[in-house]
């Protein structure tokens, strides 16, 4: 409990990023993340998350793209993401790869790559939508800007 309070305070104060918290206790975080992923998909949360990509508040879009990235780690979540009308175009557009915030772009790239990773139909759908070319363009821009997390996510890492 004390550890959680200290981490939460550091996060709120801006001294710690969410990604840093995840890496401090990976075994506990993975179990929690897996449960959260499955719950979001089971409760049909993908449509609500996709709707949040249009928010003018960057932290909201960061959280929504992060949740979509996590949901798409599983086959069912990836399928739901690809089946959701407007999801791919939102992730390719201003709610994703074209957003001004690096974290949003990184999360969106990861969500798209996770969705593509599970089967050929997903890759074909993303290719038809122009996602692969946009991911490559983003990877080049991110590499030039030194945004290595974004480059990794564009490459499926």
mmCIF file of C-alpha atoms in Angstrom, residues 24-103:
data_model
loop_
_atom_site.group_PDB
_atom_site.id
_atom_site.type_symbol
_atom_site.label_atom_id
_atom_site.label_comp_id
_atom_site.label_asym_id
_atom_site.label_seq_id
_atom_site.Cartn_x
_atom_site.Cartn_y
_atom_site.Cartn_z
ATOM 1 C CA UNK A 24 8.864 -1.579 -11.584
ATOM 2 C CA UNK A 25 6.585 -4.562 -10.895
ATOM 3 C CA UNK A 26 6.122 -6.317 -14.229
ATOM 4 C CA UNK A 27 4.747 -9.599 -12.863
ATOM 5 C CA UNK A 28 1.941 -7.883 -10.937
ATOM 6 C CA UNK A 29 1.304 -5.389 -13.705
ATOM 7 C CA UNK A 30 1.019 -8.049 -16.420
ATOM 8 C CA UNK A 31 -1.626 -9.951 -14.464
ATOM 9 C CA UNK A 32 -3.553 -6.721 -13.877
ATOM 10 C CA UNK A 33 -3.144 -5.635 -17.502
ATOM 11 C CA UNK A 34 -4.317 -9.004 -18.787
ATOM 12 C CA UNK A 35 -7.431 -8.840 -16.617
ATOM 13 C CA UNK A 36 -8.108 -5.246 -17.694
ATOM 14 C CA UNK A 37 -7.656 -6.160 -21.377
ATOM 15 C CA UNK A 38 -10.109 -9.021 -21.140
ATOM 16 C CA UNK A 39 -12.600 -6.926 -19.164
ATOM 17 C CA UNK A 40 -12.580 -4.058 -21.668
ATOM 18 C CA UNK A 41 -13.269 -6.463 -24.517
ATOM 19 C CA UNK A 42 -15.858 -8.506 -22.590
ATOM 20 C CA UNK A 43 -17.787 -5.353 -21.661
ATOM 21 C CA UNK A 44 -17.755 -4.161 -25.291
ATOM 22 C CA UNK A 45 -15.536 -1.214 -24.396
ATOM 23 C CA UNK A 46 -13.846 -0.835 -27.784
ATOM 24 C CA UNK A 47 -16.573 1.442 -29.255
ATOM 25 C CA UNK A 48 -16.358 3.814 -26.277
ATOM 26 C CA UNK A 49 -12.564 3.940 -26.506
ATOM 27 C CA UNK A 50 -12.707 4.659 -30.235
ATOM 28 C CA UNK A 51 -15.162 7.499 -29.559
ATOM 29 C CA UNK A 52 -12.676 8.997 -27.084
ATOM 30 C CA UNK A 53 -10.087 9.364 -29.872
ATOM 31 C CA UNK A 54 -12.011 12.470 -30.976
ATOM 32 C CA UNK A 55 -11.571 14.166 -27.594
ATOM 33 C CA UNK A 56 -9.852 17.571 -27.599
ATOM 34 C CA UNK A 57 -8.136 16.604 -24.323
ATOM 35 C CA UNK A 58 -4.764 14.995 -25.042
ATOM 36 C CA UNK A 59 -4.670 12.989 -21.762
ATOM 37 C CA UNK A 60 -8.004 11.409 -22.704
ATOM 38 C CA UNK A 61 -6.683 10.448 -26.145
ATOM 39 C CA UNK A 62 -3.473 9.132 -24.575
ATOM 40 C CA UNK A 63 -5.473 6.885 -22.266
ATOM 41 C CA UNK A 64 -7.843 5.733 -25.012
ATOM 42 C CA UNK A 65 -5.030 4.834 -27.419
ATOM 43 C CA UNK A 66 -3.161 3.103 -24.594
ATOM 44 C CA UNK A 67 -6.232 1.036 -23.731
ATOM 45 C CA UNK A 68 -6.740 0.150 -27.417
ATOM 46 C CA UNK A 69 -3.079 -0.862 -27.666
ATOM 47 C CA UNK A 70 -3.533 -3.157 -24.673
ATOM 48 C CA UNK A 71 -6.869 -4.552 -25.849
ATOM 49 C CA UNK A 72 -5.388 -5.412 -29.264
ATOM 50 C CA UNK A 73 -2.703 -7.554 -27.634
ATOM 51 C CA UNK A 74 -5.300 -10.318 -27.493
ATOM 52 C CA UNK A 75 -6.898 -11.903 -30.553
ATOM 53 C CA UNK A 76 -10.450 -11.051 -29.471
ATOM 54 C CA UNK A 77 -9.503 -7.438 -28.714
ATOM 55 C CA UNK A 78 -7.730 -7.090 -32.055
ATOM 56 C CA UNK A 79 -10.758 -8.521 -33.832
ATOM 57 C CA UNK A 80 -13.090 -6.117 -32.017
ATOM 58 C CA UNK A 81 -10.847 -3.188 -32.894
ATOM 59 C CA UNK A 82 -10.722 -4.121 -36.575
ATOM 60 C CA UNK A 83 -14.489 -4.747 -36.646
ATOM 61 C CA UNK A 84 -15.371 -1.403 -35.026
ATOM 62 C CA UNK A 85 -16.552 1.068 -37.687
ATOM 63 C CA UNK A 86 -14.225 4.051 -37.881
ATOM 64 C CA UNK A 87 -11.595 2.623 -35.524
ATOM 65 C CA UNK A 88 -8.816 2.194 -38.066
ATOM 66 C CA UNK A 89 -9.446 5.589 -39.682
ATOM 67 C CA UNK A 90 -9.485 7.268 -36.242
ATOM 68 C CA UNK A 91 -6.183 5.602 -35.314
ATOM 69 C CA UNK A 92 -4.708 6.700 -38.647
ATOM 70 C CA UNK A 93 -6.012 10.247 -38.263
ATOM 71 C CA UNK A 94 -5.915 13.030 -35.719
ATOM 72 C CA UNK A 95 -6.891 10.674 -32.883
ATOM 73 C CA UNK A 96 -3.840 8.525 -33.559
ATOM 74 C CA UNK A 97 -0.872 8.653 -35.923
ATOM 75 C CA UNK A 98 -1.483 12.279 -36.933
ATOM 76 C CA UNK A 99 -1.910 13.578 -33.357
ATOM 77 C CA UNK A 100 0.555 16.191 -32.111
ATOM 78 C CA UNK A 101 1.403 14.153 -28.990
ATOM 79 C CA UNK A 102 4.162 11.533 -29.219
ATOM 80 C CA UNK A 103 2.535 9.204 -26.684
#
